[in-house]
């Protein structure tokens, strides 16, 4: 399974902690732990757990079924975003989450380019219909 964005966010927090402990990072420049509190990471992981569970049901599924899985994960991420202040998934995080969804679908045999094209969308518009973040 493709790496989750939360994995790299946690790695960034740990790297920042190491740099602070080593004295190679000015504490005023440390922001990862504030940007990604464990409550946000845990909530995001729970959503991605459910998404990964749904992925096992889409092999050979209709476009509608695949879009339903995408809609469900995006709406759940919208809820997490709102519960954590409404703008926690900023540009980099949005791109990482969308890329993760795309790669996870591709790993399950979904041709995302063909799927989106059949519905008049570009590849990177897969989540746009439902995404608030």
mmCIF file with all atom_site columns, C-alpha atoms in Angstrom:
data_model
loop_
_atom_site.group_PDB
_atom_site.id
_atom_site.type_symbol
_atom_site.label_atom_id
_atom_site.label_alt_id
_atom_site.label_comp_id
_atom_site.label_asym_id
_atom_site.label_entity_id
_atom_site.label_seq_id
_atom_site.pdbx_PDB_ins_code
_atom_site.Cartn_x
_atom_site.Cartn_y
_atom_site.Cartn_z
_atom_site.occupancy
_atom_site.B_iso_or_equiv
_atom_site.pdbx_formal_charge
_atom_site.auth_seq_id
_atom_site.auth_comp_id
_atom_site.auth_asym_id
_atom_site.auth_atom_id
_atom_site.pdbx_PDB_model_num
ATOM 1   C CA . UNK A 1 1   ? 0.000   0.000  0.000   1.00 0.00 ? 1   UNK A CA 1
ATOM 2   C CA . UNK A 1 2   ? 1.184   3.467  -0.826  1.00 0.00 ? 2   UNK A CA 1
ATOM 3   C CA . UNK A 1 3   ? 2.530   5.562  2.038   1.00 0.00 ? 3   UNK A CA 1
ATOM 4   C CA . UNK A 1 4   ? 0.025   7.751  3.798   1.00 0.00 ? 4   UNK A CA 1
ATOM 5   C CA . UNK A 1 5   ? 0.609   11.480 4.119   1.00 0.00 ? 5   UNK A CA 1
ATOM 6   C CA . UNK A 1 6   ? 0.331   11.069 7.884   1.00 0.00 ? 6   UNK A CA 1
ATOM 7   C CA . UNK A 1 7   ? 3.489   8.962  7.809   1.00 0.00 ? 7   UNK A CA 1
ATOM 8   C CA . UNK A 1 8   ? 5.540   11.801 6.336   1.00 0.00 ? 8   UNK A CA 1
ATOM 9   C CA . UNK A 1 9   ? 3.887   14.305 8.677   1.00 0.00 ? 9   UNK A CA 1
ATOM 10  C CA . UNK A 1 10  ? 4.899   12.192 11.674  1.00 0.00 ? 10  UNK A CA 1
ATOM 11  C CA . UNK A 1 11  ? 8.415   11.827 10.266  1.00 0.00 ? 11  UNK A CA 1
ATOM 12  C CA . UNK A 1 12  ? 8.608   15.624 9.943   1.00 0.00 ? 12  UNK A CA 1
ATOM 13  C CA . UNK A 1 13  ? 7.592   16.028 13.582  1.00 0.00 ? 13  UNK A CA 1
ATOM 14  C CA . UNK A 1 14  ? 10.255  13.560 14.690  1.00 0.00 ? 14  UNK A CA 1
ATOM 15  C CA . UNK A 1 15  ? 12.921  15.213 12.550  1.00 0.00 ? 15  UNK A CA 1
ATOM 16  C CA . UNK A 1 16  ? 12.034  18.567 14.036  1.00 0.00 ? 16  UNK A CA 1
ATOM 17  C CA . UNK A 1 17  ? 12.236  17.119 17.578  1.00 0.00 ? 17  UNK A CA 1
ATOM 18  C CA . UNK A 1 18  ? 15.686  15.685 16.843  1.00 0.00 ? 18  UNK A CA 1
ATOM 19  C CA . UNK A 1 19  ? 16.869  18.997 15.400  1.00 0.00 ? 19  UNK A CA 1
ATOM 20  C CA . UNK A 1 20  ? 15.554  20.892 18.416  1.00 0.00 ? 20  UNK A CA 1
ATOM 21  C CA . UNK A 1 21  ? 17.260  18.453 20.789  1.00 0.00 ? 21  UNK A CA 1
ATOM 22  C CA . UNK A 1 22  ? 20.512  18.766 18.867  1.00 0.00 ? 22  UNK A CA 1
ATOM 23  C CA . UNK A 1 23  ? 20.270  22.541 18.907  1.00 0.00 ? 23  UNK A CA 1
ATOM 24  C CA . UNK A 1 24  ? 20.332  22.758 15.104  1.00 0.00 ? 24  UNK A CA 1
ATOM 25  C CA . UNK A 1 25  ? 16.851  24.270 14.855  1.00 0.00 ? 25  UNK A CA 1
ATOM 26  C CA . UNK A 1 26  ? 15.728  27.526 16.373  1.00 0.00 ? 26  UNK A CA 1
ATOM 27  C CA . UNK A 1 27  ? 12.646  26.805 18.533  1.00 0.00 ? 27  UNK A CA 1
ATOM 28  C CA . UNK A 1 28  ? 10.886  29.746 16.885  1.00 0.00 ? 28  UNK A CA 1
ATOM 29  C CA . UNK A 1 29  ? 11.156  27.910 13.560  1.00 0.00 ? 29  UNK A CA 1
ATOM 30  C CA . UNK A 1 30  ? 9.634   24.684 14.861  1.00 0.00 ? 30  UNK A CA 1
ATOM 31  C CA . UNK A 1 31  ? 6.090   24.282 13.613  1.00 0.00 ? 31  UNK A CA 1
ATOM 32  C CA . UNK A 1 32  ? 5.421   20.647 12.691  1.00 0.00 ? 32  UNK A CA 1
ATOM 33  C CA . UNK A 1 33  ? 3.972   19.543 16.036  1.00 0.00 ? 33  UNK A CA 1
ATOM 34  C CA . UNK A 1 34  ? 1.637   22.544 16.062  1.00 0.00 ? 34  UNK A CA 1
ATOM 35  C CA . UNK A 1 35  ? 0.565   21.972 12.458  1.00 0.00 ? 35  UNK A CA 1
ATOM 36  C CA . UNK A 1 36  ? -0.013  18.259 12.962  1.00 0.00 ? 36  UNK A CA 1
ATOM 37  C CA . UNK A 1 37  ? -1.265  17.511 16.488  1.00 0.00 ? 37  UNK A CA 1
ATOM 38  C CA . UNK A 1 38  ? -1.822  13.846 17.289  1.00 0.00 ? 38  UNK A CA 1
ATOM 39  C CA . UNK A 1 39  ? -5.587  14.391 17.346  1.00 0.00 ? 39  UNK A CA 1
ATOM 40  C CA . UNK A 1 40  ? -5.447  15.472 13.683  1.00 0.00 ? 40  UNK A CA 1
ATOM 41  C CA . UNK A 1 41  ? -3.085  12.658 12.716  1.00 0.00 ? 41  UNK A CA 1
ATOM 42  C CA . UNK A 1 42  ? -5.194  10.050 14.481  1.00 0.00 ? 42  UNK A CA 1
ATOM 43  C CA . UNK A 1 43  ? -8.436  11.300 12.955  1.00 0.00 ? 43  UNK A CA 1
ATOM 44  C CA . UNK A 1 44  ? -6.883  11.399 9.499   1.00 0.00 ? 44  UNK A CA 1
ATOM 45  C CA . UNK A 1 45  ? -5.525  7.872  9.929   1.00 0.00 ? 45  UNK A CA 1
ATOM 46  C CA . UNK A 1 46  ? -8.957  6.577  10.966  1.00 0.00 ? 46  UNK A CA 1
ATOM 47  C CA . UNK A 1 47  ? -10.429 8.028  7.767   1.00 0.00 ? 47  UNK A CA 1
ATOM 48  C CA . UNK A 1 48  ? -7.639  6.493  5.695   1.00 0.00 ? 48  UNK A CA 1
ATOM 49  C CA . UNK A 1 49  ? -8.137  3.141  7.471   1.00 0.00 ? 49  UNK A CA 1
ATOM 50  C CA . UNK A 1 50  ? -11.761 3.130  6.330   1.00 0.00 ? 50  UNK A CA 1
ATOM 51  C CA . UNK A 1 51  ? -10.740 4.171  2.805   1.00 0.00 ? 51  UNK A CA 1
ATOM 52  C CA . UNK A 1 52  ? -8.201  1.354  2.607   1.00 0.00 ? 52  UNK A CA 1
ATOM 53  C CA . UNK A 1 53  ? -10.897 -1.070 3.754   1.00 0.00 ? 53  UNK A CA 1
ATOM 54  C CA . UNK A 1 54  ? -13.175 0.178  0.984   1.00 0.00 ? 54  UNK A CA 1
ATOM 55  C CA . UNK A 1 55  ? -10.423 -0.239 -1.599  1.00 0.00 ? 55  UNK A CA 1
ATOM 56  C CA . UNK A 1 56  ? -10.694 -4.011 -1.317  1.00 0.00 ? 56  UNK A CA 1
ATOM 57  C CA . UNK A 1 57  ? -14.263 -3.792 -2.615  1.00 0.00 ? 57  UNK A CA 1
ATOM 58  C CA . UNK A 1 58  ? -13.599 -1.862 -5.831  1.00 0.00 ? 58  UNK A CA 1
ATOM 59  C CA . UNK A 1 59  ? -11.719 -4.286 -8.052  1.00 0.00 ? 59  UNK A CA 1
ATOM 60  C CA . UNK A 1 60  ? -13.847 -4.543 -11.158 1.00 0.00 ? 60  UNK A CA 1
ATOM 61  C CA . UNK A 1 61  ? -16.409 -2.165 -9.661  1.00 0.00 ? 61  UNK A CA 1
ATOM 62  C CA . UNK A 1 62  ? -18.481 0.324  -11.622 1.00 0.00 ? 62  UNK A CA 1
ATOM 63  C CA . UNK A 1 63  ? -17.423 3.934  -11.938 1.00 0.00 ? 63  UNK A CA 1
ATOM 64  C CA . UNK A 1 64  ? -20.278 4.845  -9.613  1.00 0.00 ? 64  UNK A CA 1
ATOM 65  C CA . UNK A 1 65  ? -18.979 2.499  -6.915  1.00 0.00 ? 65  UNK A CA 1
ATOM 66  C CA . UNK A 1 66  ? -15.451 3.883  -7.244  1.00 0.00 ? 66  UNK A CA 1
ATOM 67  C CA . UNK A 1 67  ? -16.705 7.456  -7.071  1.00 0.00 ? 67  UNK A CA 1
ATOM 68  C CA . UNK A 1 68  ? -18.759 6.540  -3.990  1.00 0.00 ? 68  UNK A CA 1
ATOM 69  C CA . UNK A 1 69  ? -15.581 5.357  -2.249  1.00 0.00 ? 69  UNK A CA 1
ATOM 70  C CA . UNK A 1 70  ? -13.787 8.578  -3.226  1.00 0.00 ? 70  UNK A CA 1
ATOM 71  C CA . UNK A 1 71  ? -16.739 10.678 -2.077  1.00 0.00 ? 71  UNK A CA 1
ATOM 72  C CA . UNK A 1 72  ? -16.820 8.901  1.286   1.00 0.00 ? 72  UNK A CA 1
ATOM 73  C CA . UNK A 1 73  ? -13.111 9.472  2.013   1.00 0.00 ? 73  UNK A CA 1
ATOM 74  C CA . UNK A 1 74  ? -13.234 13.103 0.875   1.00 0.00 ? 74  UNK A CA 1
ATOM 75  C CA . UNK A 1 75  ? -16.322 13.922 2.955   1.00 0.00 ? 75  UNK A CA 1
ATOM 76  C CA . UNK A 1 76  ? -14.749 12.255 5.987   1.00 0.00 ? 76  UNK A CA 1
ATOM 77  C CA . UNK A 1 77  ? -11.575 14.302 5.478   1.00 0.00 ? 77  UNK A CA 1
ATOM 78  C CA . UNK A 1 78  ? -13.762 17.419 5.187   1.00 0.00 ? 78  UNK A CA 1
ATOM 79  C CA . UNK A 1 79  ? -15.141 16.588 8.633   1.00 0.00 ? 79  UNK A CA 1
ATOM 80  C CA . UNK A 1 80  ? -11.665 16.096 10.107  1.00 0.00 ? 80  UNK A CA 1
ATOM 81  C CA . UNK A 1 81  ? -10.556 19.391 8.593   1.00 0.00 ? 81  UNK A CA 1
ATOM 82  C CA . UNK A 1 82  ? -13.561 21.235 10.043  1.00 0.00 ? 82  UNK A CA 1
ATOM 83  C CA . UNK A 1 83  ? -13.139 19.635 13.465  1.00 0.00 ? 83  UNK A CA 1
ATOM 84  C CA . UNK A 1 84  ? -9.532  20.861 13.578  1.00 0.00 ? 84  UNK A CA 1
ATOM 85  C CA . UNK A 1 85  ? -10.079 24.473 12.623  1.00 0.00 ? 85  UNK A CA 1
ATOM 86  C CA . UNK A 1 86  ? -11.114 24.406 8.989   1.00 0.00 ? 86  UNK A CA 1
ATOM 87  C CA . UNK A 1 87  ? -7.804  25.022 7.281   1.00 0.00 ? 87  UNK A CA 1
ATOM 88  C CA . UNK A 1 88  ? -5.471  22.302 8.511   1.00 0.00 ? 88  UNK A CA 1
ATOM 89  C CA . UNK A 1 89  ? -5.111  20.663 5.117   1.00 0.00 ? 89  UNK A CA 1
ATOM 90  C CA . UNK A 1 90  ? -3.337  23.457 3.302   1.00 0.00 ? 90  UNK A CA 1
ATOM 91  C CA . UNK A 1 91  ? -1.878  23.328 -0.212  1.00 0.00 ? 91  UNK A CA 1
ATOM 92  C CA . UNK A 1 92  ? 0.875   20.771 0.441   1.00 0.00 ? 92  UNK A CA 1
ATOM 93  C CA . UNK A 1 93  ? -1.383  18.586 2.562   1.00 0.00 ? 93  UNK A CA 1
ATOM 94  C CA . UNK A 1 94  ? -4.197  18.752 -0.004  1.00 0.00 ? 94  UNK A CA 1
ATOM 95  C CA . UNK A 1 95  ? -1.821  17.676 -2.746  1.00 0.00 ? 95  UNK A CA 1
ATOM 96  C CA . UNK A 1 96  ? -0.461  14.839 -0.611  1.00 0.00 ? 96  UNK A CA 1
ATOM 97  C CA . UNK A 1 97  ? -3.934  13.576 0.282   1.00 0.00 ? 97  UNK A CA 1
ATOM 98  C CA . UNK A 1 98  ? -5.172  13.763 -3.318  1.00 0.00 ? 98  UNK A CA 1
ATOM 99  C CA . UNK A 1 99  ? -2.027  12.024 -4.570  1.00 0.00 ? 99  UNK A CA 1
ATOM 100 C CA . UNK A 1 100 ? -2.482  9.318  -1.928  1.00 0.00 ? 100 UNK A CA 1
ATOM 101 C CA . UNK A 1 101 ? -6.081  8.696  -3.021  1.00 0.00 ? 101 UNK A CA 1
ATOM 102 C CA . UNK A 1 102 ? -5.012  8.554  -6.662  1.00 0.00 ? 102 UNK A CA 1
ATOM 103 C CA . UNK A 1 103 ? -2.095  6.165  -5.991  1.00 0.00 ? 103 UNK A CA 1
ATOM 104 C CA . UNK A 1 104 ? -4.181  3.943  -3.715  1.00 0.00 ? 104 UNK A CA 1
ATOM 105 C CA . UNK A 1 105 ? -6.865  3.601  -6.398  1.00 0.00 ? 105 UNK A CA 1
ATOM 106 C CA . UNK A 1 106 ? -4.218  2.903  -9.035  1.00 0.00 ? 106 UNK A CA 1
ATOM 107 C CA . UNK A 1 107 ? -2.727  0.164  -6.855  1.00 0.00 ? 107 UNK A CA 1
ATOM 108 C CA . UNK A 1 108 ? -6.165  -1.482 -6.849  1.00 0.00 ? 108 UNK A CA 1
ATOM 109 C CA . UNK A 1 109 ? -6.241  -1.507 -10.650 1.00 0.00 ? 109 UNK A CA 1
ATOM 110 C CA . UNK A 1 110 ? -8.270  1.647  -11.209 1.00 0.00 ? 110 UNK A CA 1
ATOM 111 C CA . UNK A 1 111 ? -7.177  3.630  -14.265 1.00 0.00 ? 111 UNK A CA 1
ATOM 112 C CA . UNK A 1 112 ? -7.760  7.048  -12.720 1.00 0.00 ? 112 UNK A CA 1
ATOM 113 C CA . UNK A 1 113 ? -7.064  8.891  -15.985 1.00 0.00 ? 113 UNK A CA 1
ATOM 114 C CA . UNK A 1 114 ? -9.667  6.839  -17.846 1.00 0.00 ? 114 UNK A CA 1
ATOM 115 C CA . UNK A 1 115 ? -12.137 7.000  -14.953 1.00 0.00 ? 115 UNK A CA 1
ATOM 116 C CA . UNK A 1 116 ? -12.042 10.766 -14.722 1.00 0.00 ? 116 UNK A CA 1
ATOM 117 C CA . UNK A 1 117 ? -12.015 11.221 -18.516 1.00 0.00 ? 117 UNK A CA 1
ATOM 118 C CA . UNK A 1 118 ? -15.206 9.157  -18.838 1.00 0.00 ? 118 UNK A CA 1
ATOM 119 C CA . UNK A 1 119 ? -16.858 11.754 -16.611 1.00 0.00 ? 119 UNK A CA 1
ATOM 120 C CA . UNK A 1 120 ? -15.428 14.842 -18.297 1.00 0.00 ? 120 UNK A CA 1
ATOM 121 C CA . UNK A 1 121 ? -12.838 15.454 -15.591 1.00 0.00 ? 121 UNK A CA 1
ATOM 122 C CA . UNK A 1 122 ? -9.098  15.842 -15.566 1.00 0.00 ? 122 UNK A CA 1
ATOM 123 C CA . UNK A 1 123 ? -7.123  13.351 -13.506 1.00 0.00 ? 123 UNK A CA 1
ATOM 124 C CA . UNK A 1 124 ? -6.512  15.850 -10.739 1.00 0.00 ? 124 UNK A CA 1
ATOM 125 C CA . UNK A 1 125 ? -10.190 16.757 -10.447 1.00 0.00 ? 125 UNK A CA 1
ATOM 126 C CA . UNK A 1 126 ? -11.087 13.379 -8.939  1.00 0.00 ? 126 UNK A CA 1
ATOM 127 C CA . UNK A 1 127 ? -11.867 14.808 -5.492  1.00 0.00 ? 127 UNK A CA 1
ATOM 128 C CA . UNK A 1 128 ? -12.963 18.321 -6.444  1.00 0.00 ? 128 UNK A CA 1
ATOM 129 C CA . UNK A 1 129 ? -16.724 17.726 -6.405  1.00 0.00 ? 129 UNK A CA 1
ATOM 130 C CA . UNK A 1 130 ? -16.725 16.976 -2.657  1.00 0.00 ? 130 UNK A CA 1
ATOM 131 C CA . UNK A 1 131 ? -13.543 18.523 -1.306  1.00 0.00 ? 131 UNK A CA 1
ATOM 132 C CA . UNK A 1 132 ? -13.721 21.530 1.063   1.00 0.00 ? 132 UNK A CA 1
ATOM 133 C CA . UNK A 1 133 ? -10.058 21.411 2.060   1.00 0.00 ? 133 UNK A CA 1
#
